Amino acid sequence: GENVEQHPSTLSVQEGDSAVIKCTYSDSASNYFPWYKQELGKRPQLIIDIRSNVGEKKDQRIAVTLNKTAKHFSLHITETQPEDSAVYFCAAEGNTPLVFGKGTRLSVIA
Amino acid sequence: KAGVTQTPRYLIKTRGQQVTLSCSPISGHRSVSWYQQTPGQGLQFLFEYFSETQRNKGNFPGRFSGRQFSNSRSEMNVSTLELGDSALYLCASSFLQGFGETQYFGPGTRLLVL
């Protein structure tokens, strides 16, 4: 079955700096890769997703890149703000239901 | 549109009891998936329902079951509760069934088993 590895598990950045979170997956059949943000005590919220026919997708300060050959995808957050502090989860889906990474706790220091 | 709702939000049970959790999807969404979230294991898929039929099932024991009603609302049941069942149970809805459908999560039900 699918296995998703996410790194780093914790990340601290200064406000205004960029943050990068990386995920690798094992199943070459996976073709849908969403990213969720979960603030403390709240529900996971979809922030961006990418499908296998696209190599990069951007939405304001957030971008996701996908390398299908290497089976990895990354989340890039530019000009980080304190409200970006949360746990971020990557996930992969193909022939199996969504499999999530273990999450990255991002802290943005003002 | 109103988001995904779950009831109850918090629940305390003792070992051996059973529990039923409810999920109402976004209006028009016909697929409901359930996940268990724990600090150690993260988010793990339990099952998915579409048109009142279970379409996929995760690697959980048979004590975990669910169903979906004709209005797409879903319930999950856990029987003979164990301490390790303490977790946040999240449901997510999507418009259609199938891989690649965007899922929207509810606020979750936090279950504590004593």
Short mmCIF file of C-alpha atoms in Angstrom, two decimals:
data_model
loop_
_atom_site.label_atom_id
_atom_site.label_comp_id
_atom_site.label_asym_id
_atom_site.label_seq_id
_atom_site.Cartn_x
_atom_site.Cartn_y
_atom_site.Cartn_z
CA GLY A 1 0.00 0.00 0.00
CA GLU A 2 0.88 3.68 -0.11
CA ASN A 3 3.33 5.13 2.39
CA VAL A 4 3.89 8.87 2.82
CA GLU A 5 6.93 10.27 4.61
CA GLN A 6 6.92 13.94 5.67
CA HIS A 7 9.87 16.08 6.76
CA PRO A 8 10.67 17.92 8.90
CA SER A 9 8.43 17.11 11.83
CA THR A 10 8.97 20.58 13.30
CA LEU A 11 10.04 23.79 11.61
CA SER A 12 10.68 27.24 13.06
CA VAL A 13 11.15 30.26 10.82
CA GLN A 14 11.36 33.98 11.32
CA GLU A 15 8.43 36.04 10.15
CA GLY A 16 8.95 36.98 6.52
CA ASP A 17 11.18 34.01 5.74
CA SER A 18 10.16 31.05 3.56
CA ALA A 19 9.18 27.60 4.78
CA VAL A 20 9.50 24.35 2.85
CA ILE A 21 7.95 21.01 3.79
CA LYS A 22 8.77 17.88 1.83
CA CYS A 23 6.91 14.62 1.34
CA THR A 24 7.76 11.41 -0.43
CA TYR A 25 5.34 8.69 -1.45
CA SER A 26 5.80 5.08 -2.44
CA ASP A 27 2.96 4.20 -4.82
CA SER A 28 3.66 5.32 -8.37
CA ALA A 29 -0.09 5.08 -9.06
CA SER A 30 -0.81 8.02 -6.73
CA ASN A 31 -2.04 10.99 -8.70
CA TYR A 32 -3.64 13.41 -6.24
CA PHE A 33 -1.67 15.28 -3.57
CA PRO A 34 -3.48 17.65 -1.20
CA TRP A 35 -2.02 19.70 1.62
CA TYR A 36 -4.00 20.45 4.77
CA LYS A 37 -3.40 23.01 7.51
CA GLN A 38 -4.64 22.24 11.02
CA GLU A 39 -4.58 24.91 13.68
CA LEU A 40 -4.73 23.90 17.32
CA GLY A 41 -8.15 22.51 18.19
CA LYS A 42 -9.51 23.01 14.69
CA ARG A 43 -10.33 20.90 11.67
CA PRO A 44 -7.83 20.21 8.88
CA GLN A 45 -8.38 22.70 6.06
CA LEU A 46 -7.32 22.17 2.48
CA ILE A 47 -4.85 24.87 1.48
CA ILE A 48 -3.70 23.63 -1.90
CA ASP A 49 -3.66 20.45 -3.96
CA ILE A 50 -1.96 19.21 -7.08
CA ARG A 51 -2.67 16.46 -9.55
CA SER A 52 -0.14 14.36 -11.37
CA ASN A 53 -0.60 16.08 -14.71
CA VAL A 54 0.83 19.31 -13.25
CA GLY A 55 4.33 19.94 -11.96
CA GLU A 56 3.69 23.10 -9.98
CA LYS A 57 0.75 25.07 -8.64
CA LYS A 58 0.72 28.42 -6.89
CA ASP A 59 -1.85 30.29 -4.84
CA GLN A 60 -0.64 33.64 -3.52
CA ARG A 61 2.07 32.86 -0.93
CA ILE A 62 1.64 29.10 -1.19
CA ALA A 63 3.05 26.82 -3.88
CA VAL A 64 3.32 23.09 -4.32
CA THR A 65 5.74 21.25 -6.60
CA LEU A 66 5.51 17.64 -7.71
CA ASN A 67 8.24 15.39 -9.07
CA LYS A 68 6.57 12.18 -10.18
CA THR A 69 9.82 10.57 -11.25
CA ALA A 70 11.34 10.97 -7.80
CA LYS A 71 7.96 10.49 -6.10
CA HIS A 72 8.17 13.56 -3.96
CA PHE A 73 6.21 16.77 -3.56
CA SER A 74 6.82 19.90 -1.54
CA LEU A 75 4.92 22.79 0.00
CA HIS A 76 6.48 26.23 -0.18
CA ILE A 77 5.22 29.14 1.92
CA THR A 78 6.78 32.52 1.22
CA GLU A 79 6.73 35.66 3.37
CA THR A 80 5.56 33.68 6.38
CA GLN A 81 3.28 35.32 8.91
CA PRO A 82 2.45 34.38 12.53
CA GLU A 83 -0.97 33.11 11.39
CA ASP A 84 0.80 30.50 9.26
CA SER A 85 1.75 28.74 12.51
CA ALA A 86 -0.05 25.37 12.47
CA VAL A 87 0.46 21.70 11.69
CA TYR A 88 0.64 20.94 7.97
CA PHE A 89 -0.20 17.53 6.53
CA CYS A 90 0.58 16.21 3.09
CA ALA A 91 -1.36 13.32 1.61
CA ALA A 92 -1.33 11.10 -1.44
CA GLU A 93 -4.14 9.25 -3.18
CA GLY A 94 -4.21 6.98 -6.18
CA ASN A 95 -5.49 3.45 -6.08
CA THR A 96 -6.01 3.72 -2.35
CA PRO A 97 -7.80 6.27 -0.15
CA LEU A 98 -5.88 9.28 1.15
CA VAL A 99 -2.74 8.39 3.05
CA PHE A 100 -1.40 11.22 5.20
CA GLY A 101 2.08 12.14 6.30
CA LYS A 102 2.68 12.49 10.03
CA GLY A 103 2.56 16.28 9.88
CA THR A 104 4.94 19.23 10.27
CA ARG A 105 4.50 21.68 13.11
CA LEU A 106 5.39 25.09 11.70
CA SER A 107 6.14 27.94 14.08
CA VAL A 108 6.54 31.44 12.69
CA ILE A 109 8.41 33.66 15.11
CA ALA A 110 7.51 37.33 15.05
CA LYS B 1 -23.02 26.44 2.16
CA ALA B 2 -22.75 25.16 5.69
CA GLY B 3 -19.66 23.07 6.32
CA VAL B 4 -19.37 19.52 7.54
CA THR B 5 -20.81 19.10 11.01
CA GLN B 6 -20.16 16.41 13.58
CA THR B 7 -21.91 15.52 16.81
CA PRO B 8 -21.14 15.23 19.59
CA ARG B 9 -17.97 17.32 19.77
CA TYR B 10 -16.71 15.69 22.95
CA LEU B 11 -17.40 12.33 24.50
CA ILE B 12 -16.14 10.44 27.53
CA LYS B 13 -16.73 6.71 27.74
CA THR B 14 -15.38 3.80 29.73
CA ARG B 15 -13.75 0.65 28.46
CA GLY B 16 -16.19 -1.92 27.11
CA GLN B 17 -18.87 0.61 26.21
CA GLN B 18 -19.89 1.45 22.70
CA VAL B 19 -20.21 4.82 21.01
CA THR B 20 -21.94 6.26 17.96
CA LEU B 21 -20.68 9.38 16.22
CA SER B 22 -22.59 11.37 13.63
CA CYS B 23 -21.50 13.33 10.57
CA SER B 24 -23.55 15.59 8.31
CA PRO B 25 -21.80 16.36 5.02
CA ILE B 26 -21.87 19.57 3.04
CA SER B 27 -25.19 19.88 1.24
CA GLY B 28 -24.97 18.06 -2.07
CA HIS B 29 -21.97 15.98 -1.09
CA ARG B 30 -22.62 12.29 -1.34
CA SER B 31 -19.37 10.78 -0.12
CA VAL B 32 -18.35 10.64 3.53
CA SER B 33 -15.02 9.37 4.81
CA TRP B 34 -13.98 8.81 8.41
CA TYR B 35 -10.51 9.21 9.90
CA GLN B 36 -8.95 8.62 13.28
CA GLN B 37 -6.38 11.17 14.42
CA THR B 38 -3.95 10.41 17.25
CA PRO B 39 -0.63 12.02 18.22
CA GLY B 40 1.25 8.79 17.58
CA GLN B 41 -0.35 7.50 14.39
CA GLY B 42 -1.50 10.74 12.79
CA LEU B 43 -4.49 10.69 10.45
CA GLN B 44 -5.61 7.21 9.53
CA PHE B 45 -8.39 6.27 7.12
CA LEU B 46 -11.26 4.26 8.61
CA PHE B 47 -13.83 3.92 5.82
CA GLU B 48 -15.67 5.71 3.05
CA TYR B 49 -19.36 5.66 2.21
CA PHE B 50 -21.10 6.67 -0.98
CA SER B 51 -24.75 6.18 -1.80
CA GLU B 52 -25.27 4.26 1.44
CA THR B 53 -22.57 1.72 0.51
CA GLN B 54 -19.16 1.27 2.03
CA ARG B 55 -16.69 1.76 -0.82
CA ASN B 56 -13.38 1.51 0.98
CA LYS B 57 -12.20 0.32 4.36
CA GLY B 58 -9.00 0.99 6.25
CA ASN B 59 -7.01 -1.34 8.42
CA PHE B 60 -9.09 -1.20 11.60
CA PRO B 61 -10.71 -4.04 13.55
CA GLY B 62 -14.32 -5.01 13.06
CA ARG B 63 -15.26 -3.12 16.23
CA PHE B 64 -15.27 -0.05 14.01
CA SER B 65 -18.27 0.13 11.73
CA GLY B 66 -20.31 2.73 9.95
CA ARG B 67 -23.28 3.42 7.81
CA GLN B 68 -24.70 6.09 5.58
CA PHE B 69 -28.29 7.17 5.25
CA SER B 70 -30.22 8.20 2.17
CA ASN B 71 -29.65 11.88 2.99
CA SER B 72 -25.86 11.22 2.97
CA ARG B 73 -25.53 11.66 6.72
CA SER B 74 -23.21 9.09 8.20
CA GLU B 75 -22.64 7.45 11.53
CA MET B 76 -19.74 5.46 12.82
CA ASN B 77 -19.91 3.05 15.71
CA VAL B 78 -17.17 1.68 17.92
CA SER B 79 -18.07 -1.26 20.09
CA THR B 80 -16.24 -2.66 23.10
CA LEU B 81 -14.19 0.47 23.54
CA GLU B 82 -10.51 0.19 24.41
CA LEU B 83 -8.22 2.81 25.94
CA GLY B 84 -6.39 3.04 22.61
CA ASP B 85 -9.56 4.21 20.89
CA SER B 86 -9.13 7.62 22.52
CA ALA B 87 -8.67 9.94 19.56
CA LEU B 88 -10.12 12.72 17.47
CA TYR B 89 -12.52 11.22 14.94
CA LEU B 90 -12.86 13.29 11.82
CA CYS B 91 -15.26 12.90 8.98
CA ALA B 92 -14.78 14.47 5.57
CA SER B 93 -17.21 14.89 2.72
CA SER B 94 -16.72 15.18 -1.00
CA PHE B 95 -19.08 15.73 -3.88
CA LEU B 96 -18.45 12.41 -5.57
CA GLN B 97 -16.88 9.14 -4.64
CA GLY B 98 -13.57 8.25 -6.08
CA PHE B 99 -9.97 9.11 -5.79
CA GLY B 100 -8.94 12.64 -6.46
CA GLU B 101 -12.08 14.21 -5.03
CA THR B 102 -11.37 17.14 -2.71
CA GLN B 103 -12.37 16.30 0.84
CA TYR B 104 -13.64 18.83 3.37
CA PHE B 105 -13.28 17.99 7.03
CA GLY B 106 -15.64 18.43 9.93
CA PRO B 107 -14.52 19.74 13.34
CA GLY B 108 -14.21 16.23 14.74
CA THR B 109 -15.45 14.36 17.78
CA ARG B 110 -12.90 14.03 20.55
CA LEU B 111 -13.40 10.67 22.27
CA LEU B 112 -11.79 9.89 25.58
CA VAL B 113 -11.96 6.30 26.83
CA LEU B 114 -11.31 5.81 30.54
#
